[in-house]
Amino acid sequence: MFKSSTTAVPEGLAVPRHIAIIMDGNGRWATKRLLPRVAGHVKGVEAVRGVVEACVERGVEYLTLFAFSSENWRRPAEEVSLLMRLFVTALEREVSKMHANNIRLKVVGDLSRFDAKLQDMIAAAERRTANNSRLTVSVCANYGGRWDIMQATSKMVAANPGVTDYTEEMLAPHLAMAYAPEPDLFIRTGGEERISNFLLWQLAYSELYFTQTFWPDFTKASLDEAIGSFQNRERRFGQTGDQVAKKTNA
Ligand code: IPE
Ligand code: IPE
Ligand code: MG
């Protein structure tokens, strides 16, 4: 099977190189079962494990997961602190396994707001897995698409003194995920059909896939369904359907 690229029209039946997911519906999954919301987050971590495995098996190169948005600080303090604790536990438990499976871990977002211990753990996990090449898992934490564009803009301006005309090509290298191609496939679970300040710049040409399935119920089979839907789409990148069929890459 061919791997798609986000700069050119991909071959049919390509496995997406980069899948980005808003893992939503943990709270409702728990509430439906009369459990506390945190039980949904705990179960959600298990779903992450399955999807990471599936991506390795299917040959996906980049998996990006929205774990905590810059707006999620507005949740009740006890839910926020439980989520932080869960993040620490997940790092403690999963990093060795990821490393053993040749998986690189990146944590993307404004990490300065996390406590020092968590920041150290993140830095250590990134360092340890930096040279792994099978799959890059990016966890977006205290991430916001607008924050990303603004921090990249500040860096671009600082890097180009005296310049007044800026281009997209000058901004792109400063975005938090400059190390990855743009997502081919965006998935949001939990039934909402919105972007919620996720990767605003990078999703310009991603195929969007929404499912009612709550994140804790999202399995390898659910991922395959999303990939199947992706494979039935025609990505045109501004061209006509005819041009795409004839592969005239103007
Ligand atoms: C997504 O599930 C996980 C996080 C935002 C951390 P939610 O917690 O948003 O679950 P719902 O949307 O309330 O069901
Ligand atoms: C988006 O989910 C953020 C994450 C999944 C981390 P939310 O549940 O916070 O989004 P809204 O508030 O429903 O838009
Ligand atoms: Mg939600």
Short mmCIF file of C-alpha atoms and ligand atoms in Angstrom, two decimals:
data_model
loop_
_atom_site.label_atom_id
_atom_site.label_comp_id
_atom_site.label_asym_id
_atom_site.label_seq_id
_atom_site.Cartn_x
_atom_site.Cartn_y
_atom_site.Cartn_z
CA MET A 1 0.00 0.00 0.00
CA PHE A 2 1.15 3.52 -0.78
CA LYS A 3 1.64 6.15 1.87
CA SER A 4 0.00 9.48 1.19
CA SER A 5 1.71 12.84 1.47
CA THR A 6 -0.03 16.07 2.28
CA THR A 7 1.69 18.06 -0.43
CA ALA A 8 0.61 15.99 -3.42
CA VAL A 9 -2.49 14.04 -4.39
CA PRO A 10 -1.99 10.59 -2.86
CA GLU A 11 -2.46 7.25 -4.57
CA GLY A 12 -5.81 5.53 -4.05
CA LEU A 13 -6.09 3.24 -1.04
CA ALA A 14 -3.24 5.00 0.72
CA VAL A 15 -2.81 4.52 4.45
CA PRO A 16 -2.85 7.99 6.01
CA ARG A 17 0.67 9.00 7.02
CA HIS A 18 -0.64 11.21 9.78
CA ILE A 19 -3.84 10.74 11.79
CA ALA A 20 -4.92 13.40 14.30
CA ILE A 21 -7.64 12.60 16.84
CA ILE A 22 -9.81 14.61 19.21
CA MET A 23 -10.49 11.94 21.82
CA ASP A 24 -13.87 13.11 23.03
CA GLY A 25 -16.71 11.51 24.99
CA ASN A 26 -14.90 10.12 28.05
CA GLY A 27 -17.20 11.92 30.48
CA ARG A 28 -20.41 10.87 28.74
CA TRP A 29 -19.15 7.30 28.46
CA ALA A 30 -18.81 7.23 32.26
CA THR A 31 -22.01 9.11 33.04
CA LYS A 32 -24.00 6.67 30.89
CA ARG A 33 -22.69 3.92 33.19
CA LEU A 34 -23.40 5.94 36.35
CA LEU A 35 -19.65 6.16 36.96
CA PRO A 36 -17.64 9.28 37.86
CA ARG A 37 -16.27 11.13 34.82
CA VAL A 38 -12.71 10.15 35.73
CA ALA A 39 -13.58 6.49 35.10
CA GLY A 40 -14.08 7.50 31.47
CA HIS A 41 -10.66 9.12 31.35
CA VAL A 42 -9.06 5.99 32.82
CA LYS A 43 -10.79 3.85 30.20
CA GLY A 44 -9.75 6.40 27.58
CA VAL A 45 -6.08 5.71 28.29
CA GLU A 46 -6.72 2.03 27.43
CA ALA A 47 -8.26 3.08 24.13
CA VAL A 48 -5.11 5.07 23.38
CA ARG A 49 -3.04 1.93 23.83
CA GLY A 50 -5.17 0.05 21.27
CA VAL A 51 -5.04 2.83 18.71
CA VAL A 52 -1.25 3.24 19.07
CA GLU A 53 -0.87 -0.50 18.44
CA ALA A 54 -3.19 -0.34 15.45
CA CYS A 55 -1.22 2.56 13.95
CA VAL A 56 2.00 0.58 14.27
CA GLU A 57 0.36 -2.42 12.62
CA ARG A 58 -1.18 -0.39 9.78
CA GLY A 59 2.01 1.56 9.02
CA VAL A 60 0.76 4.98 10.07
CA GLU A 61 3.81 7.20 10.69
CA TYR A 62 2.34 9.97 12.86
CA LEU A 63 -0.47 9.77 15.40
CA THR A 64 -1.48 13.00 17.14
CA LEU A 65 -3.82 12.91 20.13
CA PHE A 66 -5.60 15.87 21.70
CA ALA A 67 -5.40 15.04 25.41
CA PHE A 68 -5.94 18.41 27.10
CA SER A 69 -6.87 21.71 25.48
CA SER A 70 -5.88 25.17 26.67
CA GLU A 71 -9.58 25.61 27.49
CA ASN A 72 -9.81 22.44 29.61
CA TRP A 73 -8.36 24.35 32.62
CA ARG A 74 -11.89 25.74 32.90
CA ARG A 75 -13.16 22.36 34.14
CA PRO A 76 -13.74 21.73 37.85
CA ALA A 77 -10.40 21.76 39.70
CA GLU A 78 -10.73 18.16 40.85
CA GLU A 79 -11.25 16.87 37.29
CA VAL A 80 -8.21 18.88 36.11
CA SER A 81 -6.04 17.50 38.89
CA LEU A 82 -7.22 13.92 38.22
CA LEU A 83 -6.36 14.37 34.54
CA MET A 84 -2.87 15.59 35.49
CA ARG A 85 -2.36 12.59 37.75
CA LEU A 86 -3.53 10.29 34.98
CA PHE A 87 -1.05 11.91 32.62
CA VAL A 88 1.79 11.24 35.08
CA THR A 89 0.72 7.60 35.58
CA ALA A 90 0.37 7.04 31.85
CA LEU A 91 3.89 8.39 31.27
CA GLU A 92 5.26 6.18 34.06
CA ARG A 93 3.59 3.09 32.65
CA GLU A 94 3.76 3.54 28.91
CA VAL A 95 7.07 5.18 28.00
CA SER A 96 9.20 2.02 28.39
CA LYS A 97 6.76 0.06 26.25
CA MET A 98 6.75 2.75 23.62
CA HIS A 99 10.53 2.84 23.60
CA ALA A 100 10.72 -0.96 23.28
CA ASN A 101 8.40 -0.71 20.27
CA ASN A 102 10.51 1.95 18.52
CA ILE A 103 7.88 4.66 19.11
CA ARG A 104 8.89 8.31 19.49
CA LEU A 105 6.87 10.39 21.94
CA LYS A 106 6.35 14.14 21.64
CA VAL A 107 4.27 16.33 23.92
CA VAL A 108 3.03 19.43 22.18
CA GLY A 109 1.59 22.57 23.76
CA ASP A 110 2.40 25.29 26.25
CA LEU A 111 4.04 23.03 28.83
CA SER A 112 5.08 25.93 31.09
CA ARG A 113 1.76 25.72 32.92
CA PHE A 114 2.35 22.14 34.10
CA ASP A 115 4.09 21.48 37.39
CA ALA A 116 7.85 21.04 37.34
CA LYS A 117 7.76 17.29 37.98
CA LEU A 118 5.47 16.67 35.01
CA GLN A 119 7.60 18.92 32.80
CA ASP A 120 10.71 16.94 33.78
CA MET A 121 8.98 13.62 33.06
CA ILE A 122 7.90 14.87 29.64
CA ALA A 123 11.39 16.08 28.78
CA ALA A 124 12.90 12.75 29.90
CA ALA A 125 10.39 10.71 27.89
CA GLU A 126 10.99 12.79 24.78
CA ARG A 127 14.76 12.50 25.16
CA ARG A 128 14.60 8.76 25.69
CA THR A 129 12.47 8.08 22.62
CA ALA A 130 13.91 10.80 20.36
CA ASN A 131 15.66 8.44 17.94
CA ASN A 132 12.77 6.00 17.51
CA SER A 133 11.37 5.81 14.02
CA ARG A 134 8.47 3.39 13.70
CA LEU A 135 5.68 5.78 14.77
CA THR A 136 5.66 9.28 16.25
CA VAL A 137 2.95 9.74 18.86
CA SER A 138 2.32 13.41 19.64
CA VAL A 139 0.22 14.15 22.70
CA CYS A 140 -1.26 17.66 22.60
CA ALA A 141 -1.44 18.95 26.17
CA ASN A 142 -2.37 22.50 27.11
CA TYR A 143 -2.50 22.89 23.35
CA GLY A 144 -4.57 25.38 21.39
CA GLY A 145 -4.46 25.99 17.66
CA ARG A 146 -4.54 29.77 18.17
CA TRP A 147 -1.74 29.58 20.74
CA ASP A 148 0.31 27.59 18.20
CA ILE A 149 -0.16 30.16 15.43
CA MET A 150 0.68 33.02 17.80
CA GLN A 151 3.81 31.40 19.28
CA ALA A 152 4.98 30.53 15.75
CA THR A 153 4.33 34.13 14.63
CA SER A 154 6.41 35.53 17.50
CA LYS A 155 9.29 33.20 16.65
CA MET A 156 9.04 34.02 12.94
CA VAL A 157 9.19 37.74 13.62
CA ALA A 158 12.17 37.32 15.97
CA ALA A 159 13.96 35.17 13.38
CA ASN A 160 13.51 37.73 10.59
CA PRO A 161 14.57 41.16 11.90
CA GLY A 162 13.72 44.04 9.62
CA VAL A 163 11.36 41.96 7.46
CA THR A 164 7.81 43.25 6.98
CA ASP A 165 6.44 40.80 4.39
CA TYR A 166 5.99 37.30 5.73
CA THR A 167 5.00 34.12 3.88
CA GLU A 168 3.36 30.87 4.91
CA GLU A 169 6.68 29.14 4.26
CA MET A 170 8.32 31.41 6.84
CA LEU A 171 5.73 30.61 9.51
CA ALA A 172 5.42 26.85 9.04
CA PRO A 173 8.83 25.87 10.50
CA HIS A 174 7.93 27.57 13.80
CA LEU A 175 4.66 25.70 14.36
CA ALA A 176 4.76 23.29 17.28
CA MET A 177 4.43 20.26 14.99
CA ALA A 178 6.85 21.37 12.27
CA TYR A 179 8.50 17.94 12.52
CA ALA A 180 5.43 16.20 11.06
CA PRO A 181 3.58 16.37 7.75
CA GLU A 182 0.09 17.87 8.06
CA PRO A 183 -2.62 15.38 9.11
CA ASP A 184 -4.18 13.39 6.26
CA LEU A 185 -7.05 12.23 8.43
CA PHE A 186 -8.72 14.01 11.35
CA ILE A 187 -11.00 11.99 13.62
CA ARG A 188 -13.29 13.29 16.35
CA THR A 189 -15.12 10.80 18.53
CA GLY A 190 -18.06 11.51 20.84
CA GLY A 191 -20.48 12.95 18.30
CA GLU A 192 -19.55 16.64 18.35
CA GLU A 193 -18.64 18.04 14.95
CA ARG A 194 -16.23 20.86 15.75
CA ILE A 195 -12.50 21.54 15.86
CA SER A 196 -12.39 22.96 19.44
CA ASN A 197 -9.16 24.92 18.82
CA PHE A 198 -7.15 21.83 17.78
CA LEU A 199 -4.65 22.08 14.90
CA LEU A 200 -6.12 25.08 13.07
CA TRP A 201 -3.31 25.73 10.59
CA GLN A 202 -2.45 22.11 9.93
CA LEU A 203 -5.99 20.82 9.25
CA ALA A 204 -6.47 22.99 6.14
CA TYR A 205 -6.64 19.99 3.78
CA SER A 206 -7.21 17.09 6.15
CA GLU A 207 -10.14 14.76 5.56
CA LEU A 208 -12.55 15.12 8.48
CA TYR A 209 -14.21 12.10 10.06
CA PHE A 210 -16.73 12.27 12.89
CA THR A 211 -18.15 9.33 14.81
CA GLN A 212 -20.74 9.02 17.58
CA THR A 213 -18.55 6.43 19.32
CA PHE A 214 -17.30 7.66 22.71
CA TRP A 215 -13.50 7.59 22.94
CA PRO A 216 -13.30 4.74 25.53
CA ASP A 217 -15.23 2.55 23.05
CA PHE A 218 -12.98 3.41 20.11
CA THR A 219 -11.23 0.20 19.02
CA LYS A 220 -8.85 -0.94 16.28
CA ALA A 221 -11.94 -1.79 14.23
CA SER A 222 -13.21 1.79 14.72
CA LEU A 223 -9.87 3.08 13.45
CA ASP A 224 -10.08 0.79 10.42
CA GLU A 225 -13.54 2.17 9.67
CA ALA A 226 -12.17 5.70 9.74
CA ILE A 227 -9.24 4.71 7.49
CA GLY A 228 -11.72 2.98 5.13
CA SER A 229 -13.76 6.18 4.90
CA PHE A 230 -10.56 8.13 4.19
CA GLN A 231 -9.64 5.76 1.39
CA ASN A 232 -12.95 6.39 -0.36
CA ARG A 233 -12.40 10.12 -0.57
CA GLU A 234 -10.87 12.03 -3.42
CA ARG A 235 -8.38 14.59 -2.19
CA ARG A 236 -8.09 17.39 -4.72
CA PHE A 237 -5.93 20.07 -3.06
CA GLY A 238 -7.63 22.73 -5.17
CA GLN A 239 -7.51 20.84 -8.46
CA THR A 240 -10.48 19.43 -10.42
CA GLY A 241 -11.52 15.79 -10.22
CA ASP A 242 -10.32 15.36 -13.83
CA GLN A 243 -6.84 16.63 -13.05
CA VAL A 244 -6.61 14.34 -10.07
CA ALA A 245 -7.62 11.34 -12.22
CA LYS A 246 -4.93 12.23 -14.78
CA LYS A 247 -2.38 13.06 -12.08
CA THR A 248 -1.40 16.40 -13.56
CA ASN A 249 0.32 17.95 -10.57
CA ALA A 250 0.35 21.60 -11.58
C1 IPE B 1 -12.40 14.10 26.32
O1 IPE B 1 -13.55 13.65 26.94
C2 IPE B 1 -11.22 14.12 27.25
C3 IPE B 1 -10.77 15.47 27.64
C4 IPE B 1 -11.22 16.61 27.19
C5 IPE B 1 -9.70 15.53 28.62
P1 IPE B 1 -14.50 14.65 27.74
O2 IPE B 1 -14.05 14.71 29.14
O3 IPE B 1 -14.60 15.95 27.01
O4 IPE B 1 -15.88 13.88 27.64
P2 IPE B 1 -17.32 14.51 27.41
O5 IPE B 1 -17.26 15.33 26.15
O6 IPE B 1 -17.61 15.34 28.60
O7 IPE B 1 -18.22 13.33 27.27
C1 IPE B 2 -11.66 18.83 23.04
O1 IPE B 2 -12.70 18.26 23.77
C2 IPE B 2 -10.36 18.69 23.77
C3 IPE B 2 -9.89 17.32 24.00
C4 IPE B 2 -10.43 16.21 23.60
C5 IPE B 2 -8.68 17.25 24.75
P1 IPE B 2 -13.68 19.13 24.69
O2 IPE B 2 -14.68 18.19 25.18
O3 IPE B 2 -12.91 19.91 25.67
O4 IPE B 2 -14.31 20.14 23.60
P2 IPE B 2 -15.64 21.01 23.67
O5 IPE B 2 -15.52 21.84 24.91
O6 IPE B 2 -16.79 20.08 23.73
O7 IPE B 2 -15.62 21.81 22.40
MG MG B 3 -15.85 16.67 25.58
#
